mmCIF file of C-alpha atoms in Angstrom:
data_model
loop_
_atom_site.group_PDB
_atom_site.id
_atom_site.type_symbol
_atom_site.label_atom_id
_atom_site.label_comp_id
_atom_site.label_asym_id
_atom_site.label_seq_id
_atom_site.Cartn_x
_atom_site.Cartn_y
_atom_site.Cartn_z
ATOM 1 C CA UNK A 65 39.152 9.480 -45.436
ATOM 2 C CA UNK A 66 38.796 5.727 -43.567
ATOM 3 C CA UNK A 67 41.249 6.633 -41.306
ATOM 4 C CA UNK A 68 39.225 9.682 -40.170
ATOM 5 C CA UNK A 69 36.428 7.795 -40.528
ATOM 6 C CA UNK A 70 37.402 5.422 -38.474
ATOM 7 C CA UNK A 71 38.967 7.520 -35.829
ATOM 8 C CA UNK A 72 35.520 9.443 -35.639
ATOM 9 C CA UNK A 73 33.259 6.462 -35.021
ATOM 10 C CA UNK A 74 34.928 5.784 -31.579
ATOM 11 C CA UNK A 75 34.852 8.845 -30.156
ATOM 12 C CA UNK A 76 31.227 9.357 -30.870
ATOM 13 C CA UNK A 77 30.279 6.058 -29.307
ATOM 14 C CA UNK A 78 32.842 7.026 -26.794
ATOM 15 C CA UNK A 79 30.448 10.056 -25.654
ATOM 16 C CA UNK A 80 27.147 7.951 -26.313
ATOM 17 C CA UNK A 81 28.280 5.562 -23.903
ATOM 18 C CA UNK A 82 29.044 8.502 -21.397
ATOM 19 C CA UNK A 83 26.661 8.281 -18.208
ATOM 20 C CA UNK A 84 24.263 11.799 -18.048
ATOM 21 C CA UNK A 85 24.720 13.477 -14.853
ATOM 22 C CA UNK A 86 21.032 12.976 -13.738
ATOM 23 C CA UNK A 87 21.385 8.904 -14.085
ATOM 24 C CA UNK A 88 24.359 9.266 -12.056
ATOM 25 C CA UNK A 89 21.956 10.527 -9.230
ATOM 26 C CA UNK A 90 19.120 7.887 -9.358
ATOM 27 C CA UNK A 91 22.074 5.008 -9.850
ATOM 28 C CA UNK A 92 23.345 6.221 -6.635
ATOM 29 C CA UNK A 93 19.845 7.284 -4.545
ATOM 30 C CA UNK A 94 19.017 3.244 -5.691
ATOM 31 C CA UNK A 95 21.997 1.878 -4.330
ATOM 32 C CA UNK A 96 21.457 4.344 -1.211
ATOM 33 C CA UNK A 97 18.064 2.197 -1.185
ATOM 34 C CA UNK A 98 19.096 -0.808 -1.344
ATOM 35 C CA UNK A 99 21.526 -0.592 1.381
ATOM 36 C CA UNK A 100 18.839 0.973 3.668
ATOM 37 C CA UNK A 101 16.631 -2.243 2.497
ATOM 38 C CA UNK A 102 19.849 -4.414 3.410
ATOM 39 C CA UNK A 103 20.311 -3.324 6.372
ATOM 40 C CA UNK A 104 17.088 -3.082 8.023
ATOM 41 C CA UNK A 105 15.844 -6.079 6.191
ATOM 42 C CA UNK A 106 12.043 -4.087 4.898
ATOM 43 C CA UNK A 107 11.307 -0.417 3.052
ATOM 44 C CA UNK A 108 11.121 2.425 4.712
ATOM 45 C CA UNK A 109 8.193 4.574 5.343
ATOM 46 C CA UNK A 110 7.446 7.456 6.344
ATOM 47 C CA UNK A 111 5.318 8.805 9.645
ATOM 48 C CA UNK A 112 4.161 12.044 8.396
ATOM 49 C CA UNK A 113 3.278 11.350 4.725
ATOM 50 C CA UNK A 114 2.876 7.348 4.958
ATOM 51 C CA UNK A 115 4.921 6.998 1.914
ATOM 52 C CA UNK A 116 7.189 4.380 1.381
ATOM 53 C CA UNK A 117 10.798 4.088 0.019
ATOM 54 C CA UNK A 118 9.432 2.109 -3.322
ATOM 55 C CA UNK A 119 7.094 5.503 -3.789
ATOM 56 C CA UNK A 120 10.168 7.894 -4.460
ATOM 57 C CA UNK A 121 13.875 6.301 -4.567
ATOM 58 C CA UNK A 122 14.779 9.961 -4.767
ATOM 59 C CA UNK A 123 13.335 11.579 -1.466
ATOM 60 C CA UNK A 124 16.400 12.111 1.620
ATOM 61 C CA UNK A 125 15.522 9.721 5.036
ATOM 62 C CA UNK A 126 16.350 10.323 8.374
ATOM 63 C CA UNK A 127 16.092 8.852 11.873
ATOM 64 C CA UNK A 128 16.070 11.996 13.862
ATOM 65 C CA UNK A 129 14.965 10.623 17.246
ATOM 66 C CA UNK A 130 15.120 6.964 19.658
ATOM 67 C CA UNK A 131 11.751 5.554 18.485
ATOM 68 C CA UNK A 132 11.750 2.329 16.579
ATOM 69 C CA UNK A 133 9.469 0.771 13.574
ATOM 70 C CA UNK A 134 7.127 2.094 11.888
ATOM 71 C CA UNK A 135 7.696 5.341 13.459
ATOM 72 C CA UNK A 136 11.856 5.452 13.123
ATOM 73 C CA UNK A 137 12.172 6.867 9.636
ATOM 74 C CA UNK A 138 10.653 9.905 8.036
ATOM 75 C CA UNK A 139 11.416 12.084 5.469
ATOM 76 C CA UNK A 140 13.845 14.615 5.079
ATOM 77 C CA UNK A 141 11.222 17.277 3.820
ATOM 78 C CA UNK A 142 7.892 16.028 5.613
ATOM 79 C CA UNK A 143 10.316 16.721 8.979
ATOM 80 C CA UNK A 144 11.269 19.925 7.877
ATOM 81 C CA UNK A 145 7.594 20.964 6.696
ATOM 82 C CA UNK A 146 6.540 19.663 10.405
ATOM 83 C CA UNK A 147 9.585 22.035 12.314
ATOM 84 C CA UNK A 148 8.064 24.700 10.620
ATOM 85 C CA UNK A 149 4.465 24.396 11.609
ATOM 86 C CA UNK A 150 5.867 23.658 15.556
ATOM 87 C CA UNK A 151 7.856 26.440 15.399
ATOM 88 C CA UNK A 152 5.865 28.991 13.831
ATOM 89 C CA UNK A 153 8.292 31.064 12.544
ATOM 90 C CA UNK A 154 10.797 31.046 16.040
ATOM 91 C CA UNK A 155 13.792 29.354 14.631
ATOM 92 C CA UNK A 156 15.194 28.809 17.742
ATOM 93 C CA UNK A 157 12.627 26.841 19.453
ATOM 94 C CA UNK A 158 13.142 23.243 20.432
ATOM 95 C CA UNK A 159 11.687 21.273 18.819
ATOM 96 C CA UNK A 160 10.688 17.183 19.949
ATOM 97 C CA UNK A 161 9.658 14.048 18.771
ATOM 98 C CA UNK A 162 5.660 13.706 19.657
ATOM 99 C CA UNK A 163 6.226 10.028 20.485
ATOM 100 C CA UNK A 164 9.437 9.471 22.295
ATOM 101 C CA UNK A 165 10.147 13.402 23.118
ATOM 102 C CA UNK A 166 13.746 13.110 22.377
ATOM 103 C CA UNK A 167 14.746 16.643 20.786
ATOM 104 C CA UNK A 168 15.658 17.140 17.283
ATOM 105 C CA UNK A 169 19.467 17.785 16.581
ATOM 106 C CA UNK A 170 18.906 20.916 13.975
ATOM 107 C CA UNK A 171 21.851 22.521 12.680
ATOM 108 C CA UNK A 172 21.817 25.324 10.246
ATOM 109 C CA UNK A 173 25.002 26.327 8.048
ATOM 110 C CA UNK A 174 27.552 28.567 9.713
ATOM 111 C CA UNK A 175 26.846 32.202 9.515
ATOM 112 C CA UNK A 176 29.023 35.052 7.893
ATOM 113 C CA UNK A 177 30.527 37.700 10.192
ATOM 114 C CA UNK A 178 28.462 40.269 8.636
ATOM 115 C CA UNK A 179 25.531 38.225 9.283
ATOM 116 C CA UNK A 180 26.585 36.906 12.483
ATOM 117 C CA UNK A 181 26.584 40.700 14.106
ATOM 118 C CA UNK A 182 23.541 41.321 12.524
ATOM 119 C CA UNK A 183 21.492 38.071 13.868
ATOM 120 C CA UNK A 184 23.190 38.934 17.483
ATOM 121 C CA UNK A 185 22.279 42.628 17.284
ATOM 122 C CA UNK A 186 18.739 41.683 16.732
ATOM 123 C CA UNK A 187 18.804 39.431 19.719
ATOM 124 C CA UNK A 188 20.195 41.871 21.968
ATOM 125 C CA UNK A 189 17.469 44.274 20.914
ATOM 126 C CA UNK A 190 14.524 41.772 20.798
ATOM 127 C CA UNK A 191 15.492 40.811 24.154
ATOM 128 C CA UNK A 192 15.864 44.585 25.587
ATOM 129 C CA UNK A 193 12.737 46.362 24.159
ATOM 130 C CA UNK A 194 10.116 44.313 26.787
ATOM 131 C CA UNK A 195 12.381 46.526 29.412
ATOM 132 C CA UNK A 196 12.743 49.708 27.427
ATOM 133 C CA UNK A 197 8.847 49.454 26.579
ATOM 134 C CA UNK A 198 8.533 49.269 30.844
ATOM 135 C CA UNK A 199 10.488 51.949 31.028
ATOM 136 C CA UNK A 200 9.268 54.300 28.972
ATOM 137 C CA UNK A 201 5.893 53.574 30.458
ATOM 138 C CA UNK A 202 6.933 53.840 33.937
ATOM 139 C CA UNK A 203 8.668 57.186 33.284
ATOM 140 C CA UNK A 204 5.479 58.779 31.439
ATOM 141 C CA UNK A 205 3.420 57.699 34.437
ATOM 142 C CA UNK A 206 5.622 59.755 36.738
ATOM 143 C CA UNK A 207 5.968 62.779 34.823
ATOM 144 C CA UNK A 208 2.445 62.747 34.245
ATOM 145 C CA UNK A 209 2.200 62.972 38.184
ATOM 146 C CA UNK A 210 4.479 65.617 38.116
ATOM 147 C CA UNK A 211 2.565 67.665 35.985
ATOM 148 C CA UNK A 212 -1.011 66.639 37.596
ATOM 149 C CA UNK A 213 0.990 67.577 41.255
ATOM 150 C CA UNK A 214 2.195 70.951 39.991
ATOM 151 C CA UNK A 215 -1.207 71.928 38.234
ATOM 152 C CA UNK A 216 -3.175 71.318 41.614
ATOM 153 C CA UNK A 217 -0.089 73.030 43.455
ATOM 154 C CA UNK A 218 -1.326 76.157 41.176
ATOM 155 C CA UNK A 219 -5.368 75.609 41.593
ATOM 156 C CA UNK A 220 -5.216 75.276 45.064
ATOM 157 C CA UNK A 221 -2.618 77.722 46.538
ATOM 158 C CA UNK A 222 -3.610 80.061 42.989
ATOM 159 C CA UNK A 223 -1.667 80.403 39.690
ATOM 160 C CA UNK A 224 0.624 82.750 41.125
ATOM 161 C CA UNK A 225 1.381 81.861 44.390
ATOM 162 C CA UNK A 226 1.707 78.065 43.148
ATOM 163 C CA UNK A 227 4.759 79.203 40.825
ATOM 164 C CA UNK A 228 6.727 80.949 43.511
ATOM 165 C CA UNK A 229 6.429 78.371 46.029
ATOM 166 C CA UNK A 230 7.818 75.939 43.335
ATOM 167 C CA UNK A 231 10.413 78.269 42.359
ATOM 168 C CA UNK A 232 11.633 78.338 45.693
ATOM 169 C CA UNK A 233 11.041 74.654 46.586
ATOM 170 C CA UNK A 234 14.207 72.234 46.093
ATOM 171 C CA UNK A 235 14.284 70.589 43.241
ATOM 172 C CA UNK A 236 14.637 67.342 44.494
ATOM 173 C CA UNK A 237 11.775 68.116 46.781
ATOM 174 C CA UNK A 238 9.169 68.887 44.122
ATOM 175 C CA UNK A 239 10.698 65.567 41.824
ATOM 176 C CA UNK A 240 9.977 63.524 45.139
ATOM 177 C CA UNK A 241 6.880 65.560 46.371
ATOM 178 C CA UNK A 242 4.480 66.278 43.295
ATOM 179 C CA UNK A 243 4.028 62.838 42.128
ATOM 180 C CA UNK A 244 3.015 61.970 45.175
ATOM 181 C CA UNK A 245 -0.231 64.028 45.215
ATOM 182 C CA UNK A 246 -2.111 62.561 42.706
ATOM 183 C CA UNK A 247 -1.258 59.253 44.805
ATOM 184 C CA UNK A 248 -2.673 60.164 47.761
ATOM 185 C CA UNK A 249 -5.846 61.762 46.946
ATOM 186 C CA UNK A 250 -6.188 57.833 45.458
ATOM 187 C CA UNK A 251 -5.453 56.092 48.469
ATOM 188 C CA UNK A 252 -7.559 58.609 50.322
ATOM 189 C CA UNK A 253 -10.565 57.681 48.039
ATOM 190 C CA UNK A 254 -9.888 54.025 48.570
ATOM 191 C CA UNK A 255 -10.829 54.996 52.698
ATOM 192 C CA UNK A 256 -14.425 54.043 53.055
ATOM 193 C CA UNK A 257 -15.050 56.264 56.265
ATOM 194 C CA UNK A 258 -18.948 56.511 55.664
ATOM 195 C CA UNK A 259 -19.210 52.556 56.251
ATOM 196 C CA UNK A 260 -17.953 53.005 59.346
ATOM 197 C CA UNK A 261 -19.772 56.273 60.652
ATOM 198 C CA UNK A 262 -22.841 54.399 59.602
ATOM 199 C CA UNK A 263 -21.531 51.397 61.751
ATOM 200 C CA UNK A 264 -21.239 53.666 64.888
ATOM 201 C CA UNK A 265 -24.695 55.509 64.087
ATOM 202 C CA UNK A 266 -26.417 52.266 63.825
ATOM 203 C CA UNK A 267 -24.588 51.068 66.970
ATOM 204 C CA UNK A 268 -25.264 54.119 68.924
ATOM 205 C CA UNK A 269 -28.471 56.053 67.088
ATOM 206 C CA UNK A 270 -30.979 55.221 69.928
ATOM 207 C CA UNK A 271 -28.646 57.233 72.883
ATOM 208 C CA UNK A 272 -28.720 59.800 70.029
ATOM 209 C CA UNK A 273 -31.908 61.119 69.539
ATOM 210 C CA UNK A 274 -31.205 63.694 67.247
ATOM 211 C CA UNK A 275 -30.093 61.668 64.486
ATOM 212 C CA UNK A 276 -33.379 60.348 64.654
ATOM 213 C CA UNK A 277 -34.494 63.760 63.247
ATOM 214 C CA UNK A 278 -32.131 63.957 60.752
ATOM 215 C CA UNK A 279 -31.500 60.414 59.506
ATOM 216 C CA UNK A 280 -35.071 58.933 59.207
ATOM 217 C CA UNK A 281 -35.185 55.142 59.913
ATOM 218 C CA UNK A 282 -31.453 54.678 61.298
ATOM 219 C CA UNK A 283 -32.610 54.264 65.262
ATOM 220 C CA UNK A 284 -36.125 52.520 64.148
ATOM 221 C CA UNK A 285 -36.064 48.134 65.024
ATOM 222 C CA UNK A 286 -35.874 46.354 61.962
ATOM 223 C CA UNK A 287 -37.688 42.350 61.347
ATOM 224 C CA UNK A 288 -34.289 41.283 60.610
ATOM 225 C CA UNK A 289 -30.307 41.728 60.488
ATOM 226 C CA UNK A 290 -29.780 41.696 56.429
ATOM 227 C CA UNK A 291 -26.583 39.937 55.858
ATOM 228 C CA UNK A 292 -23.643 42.109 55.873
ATOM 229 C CA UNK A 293 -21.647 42.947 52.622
ATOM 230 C CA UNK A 294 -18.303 41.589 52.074
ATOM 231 C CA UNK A 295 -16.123 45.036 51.691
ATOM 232 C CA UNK A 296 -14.183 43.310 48.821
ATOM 233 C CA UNK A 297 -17.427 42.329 47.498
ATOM 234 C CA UNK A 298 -19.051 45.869 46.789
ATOM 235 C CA UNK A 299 -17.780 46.541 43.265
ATOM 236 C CA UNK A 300 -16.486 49.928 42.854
ATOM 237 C CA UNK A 301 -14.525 50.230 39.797
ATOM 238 C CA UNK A 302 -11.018 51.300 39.635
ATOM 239 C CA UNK A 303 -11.522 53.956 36.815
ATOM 240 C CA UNK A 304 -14.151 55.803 39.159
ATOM 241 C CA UNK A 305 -12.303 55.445 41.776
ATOM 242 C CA UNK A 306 -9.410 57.208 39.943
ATOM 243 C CA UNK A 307 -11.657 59.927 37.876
ATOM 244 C CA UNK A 308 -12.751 60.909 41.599
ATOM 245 C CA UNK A 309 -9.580 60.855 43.199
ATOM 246 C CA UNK A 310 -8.386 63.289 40.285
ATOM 247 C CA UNK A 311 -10.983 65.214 40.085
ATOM 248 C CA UNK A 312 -11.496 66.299 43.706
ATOM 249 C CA UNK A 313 -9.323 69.550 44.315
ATOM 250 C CA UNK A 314 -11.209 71.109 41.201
ATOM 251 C CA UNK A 315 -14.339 70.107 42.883
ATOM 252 C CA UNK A 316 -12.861 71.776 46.559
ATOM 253 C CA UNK A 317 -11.676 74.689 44.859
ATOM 254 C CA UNK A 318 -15.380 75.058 42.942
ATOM 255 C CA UNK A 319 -17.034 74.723 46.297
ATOM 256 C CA UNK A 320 -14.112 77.240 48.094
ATOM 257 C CA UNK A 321 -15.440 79.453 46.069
ATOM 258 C CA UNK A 322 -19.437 79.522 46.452
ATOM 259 C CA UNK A 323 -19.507 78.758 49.561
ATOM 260 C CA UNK A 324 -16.572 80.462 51.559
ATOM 261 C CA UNK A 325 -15.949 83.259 48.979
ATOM 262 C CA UNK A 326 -14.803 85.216 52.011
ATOM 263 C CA UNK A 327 -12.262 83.998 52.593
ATOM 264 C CA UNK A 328 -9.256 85.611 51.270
ATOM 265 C CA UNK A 329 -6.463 83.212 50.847
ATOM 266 C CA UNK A 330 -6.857 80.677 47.983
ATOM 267 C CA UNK A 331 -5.532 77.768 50.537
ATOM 268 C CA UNK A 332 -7.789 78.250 53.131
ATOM 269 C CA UNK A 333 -10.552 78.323 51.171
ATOM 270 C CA UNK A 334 -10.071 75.043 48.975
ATOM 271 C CA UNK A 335 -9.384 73.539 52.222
ATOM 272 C CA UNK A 336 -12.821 74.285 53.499
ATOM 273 C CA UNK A 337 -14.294 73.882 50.169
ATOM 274 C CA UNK A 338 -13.183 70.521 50.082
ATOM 275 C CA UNK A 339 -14.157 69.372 53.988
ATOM 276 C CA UNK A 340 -17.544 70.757 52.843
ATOM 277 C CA UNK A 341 -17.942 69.062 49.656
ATOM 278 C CA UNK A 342 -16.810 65.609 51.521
ATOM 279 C CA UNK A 343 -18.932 65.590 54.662
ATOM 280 C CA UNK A 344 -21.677 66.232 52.468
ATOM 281 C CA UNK A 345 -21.268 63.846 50.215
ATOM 282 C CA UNK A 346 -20.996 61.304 52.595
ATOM 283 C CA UNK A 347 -24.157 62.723 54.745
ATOM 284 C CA UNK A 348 -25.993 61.537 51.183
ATOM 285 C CA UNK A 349 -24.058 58.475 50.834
ATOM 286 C CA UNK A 350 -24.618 57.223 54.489
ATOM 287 C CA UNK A 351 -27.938 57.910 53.909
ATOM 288 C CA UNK A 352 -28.680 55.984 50.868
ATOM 289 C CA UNK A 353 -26.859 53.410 52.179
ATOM 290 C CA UNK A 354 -29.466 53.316 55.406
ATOM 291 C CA UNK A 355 -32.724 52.721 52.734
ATOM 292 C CA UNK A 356 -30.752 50.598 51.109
ATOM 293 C CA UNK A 357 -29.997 48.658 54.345
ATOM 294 C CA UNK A 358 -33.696 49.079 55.491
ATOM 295 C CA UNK A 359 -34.989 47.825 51.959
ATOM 296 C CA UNK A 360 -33.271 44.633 52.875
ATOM 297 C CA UNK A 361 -34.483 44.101 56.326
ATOM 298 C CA UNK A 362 -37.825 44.546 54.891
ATOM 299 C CA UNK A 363 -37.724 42.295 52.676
ATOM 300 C CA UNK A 364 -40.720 39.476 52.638
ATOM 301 C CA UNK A 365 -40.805 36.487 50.013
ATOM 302 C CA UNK A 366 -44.415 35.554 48.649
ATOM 303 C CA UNK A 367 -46.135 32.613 48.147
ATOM 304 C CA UNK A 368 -46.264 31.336 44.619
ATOM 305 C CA UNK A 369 -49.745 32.135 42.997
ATOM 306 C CA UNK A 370 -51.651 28.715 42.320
ATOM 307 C CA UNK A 371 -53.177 28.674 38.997
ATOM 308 C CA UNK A 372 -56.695 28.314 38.891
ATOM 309 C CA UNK A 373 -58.382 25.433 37.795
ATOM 310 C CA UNK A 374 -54.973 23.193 39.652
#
């Protein structure tokens, strides 16, 4: 029994005397500290969170960039906390010191192959939708053209008629030709032609009597020259130029067909329907235009009206 007795008491103050695992750690984060301390003769502290080395022995330093004092050291998890917040969820962005702007040296673990195909694959595809997403929107612009191009191919020559000449068009024609209707009736309503007839009128109206007659006020003297509008100036928005562009062979073939019902073939008639509909359109146009321009050589300024009593 004293023998067993005896050979029990050691081993019990054997594992007594046994160092725990977690005072393992802070002996070795304080010798860490003092050795930091030796070496750079004064604690440590830290430029995001201002805390020192004395505040937590256990908190991970680093000297990620060139600057020097107070500024040198920082913590381990303050740095990573202020990656994040510059990075904003990019892991890949650079990432630099705001005083010395010398670049962080982040490296992450290395990755798996599964992982590895998986990170590149999403790469490839983040880096290749801004072109599909161009090209998918380029492509439904021009087969919307197509179809607008092959609808007014059908109004204006008529339904039938419209389908056999496509039928026996080339293919390669109509894929090159259609889309380009909807862009010229465009560019044709970009051409301001009534700004310059009214140029000429105004230029010419007194040799021209009878415009006179028809155009009140165009050959008449005016007090003043009004100051001319900058073309680029005169806002006309883009979506009515556009709704007008696309919208014009309905309005010829409308006007075909009150005023030249006559006329037998569907072409013909849209064709005069629409010189109609534009010459007088711009009769009223260039004629609005001509008060407008009168209104502002007419133009007086007042006097101010004194207030009585001053």
């Amino acid at each position: 029994m004293a023998e067993q007795t005896g050979l029990a008491l050691p081993q019990s103050m054997d594992s007594s005397r046994k160092p725990r695992y977690s005072e393992r750690i802070l002996h070795s984060v304080s010798l860490y500290h003092e050795v930091l301390v030796h070496l750079f003769g004064k604690s440590l502290s830290c430029w995001v969170c201002f805390a020192t080395d004395e505040d937590d022995r256990t908190a991970e330093w680093v000297r990620p960039c060139r600057c020097r004092g107070s500024t040198k050291w920082v913590h381990q998890t303050c740095l990573q906390r202020w990656v994040d917040e510059k990075q904003r969820g990019n892991s890949t962005a650079r990432v630099a010191c705001p005083q010395c702007n010398a670049e962080y040296l982040i490296v992450f673990p290395k990755l798996g192959p599964v992982v590895y195909v998986l990170d590149l694959a999403d790469r490839l595809i983040s880096k290749a939708c801004p072109f599909a997403a161009a090209g998918i929107m380029v492509g439904s612009i021009y087969w919307t053209a197509v179809t607008y191009g092959a609808v007014t191919v059908m109004q204006v020559v008529g339904h039938k008629e419209g389908l056999d000449v496509m039928e026996r068009a080339d293919p390669l024609f109509l894929l090159i030709g259609l889309p380009t209707i909807p862009v010229m009736l465009i560019l044709g309503k970009m051409i301001r032609w009534e700004d310059y007839v009214l140029r000429l009128w105004r230029k010419y109206s007194n040799k021209l009597q009878i415009l006179n007659s028809i155009f009140p006020g165009i050959g008449c003297p005016v007090p003043r020259i009004p100051a001319e509008a900058n073309p680029l100036a005169d806002h006309v928005s883009a979506t009515r130029i556009l709704c007008g562009a696309l919208v014009f062979p309905t309005i010829a073939t409308i006007v075909g067909k009150l005023m030249f019902s006559s006329v037998n073939s569907n072409l013909q008639r849209t064709i005069l329907g629409g010189i109609a509909f534009v010459a007088i359109k711009g009769a009223f146009k260039v004629y609005f235009k001509q008060q407008q321009y009168l209104r502002q050589a007419h133009r007086k300024i007042l006097n101010y009206p004194e207030q009585e009593g001053a």
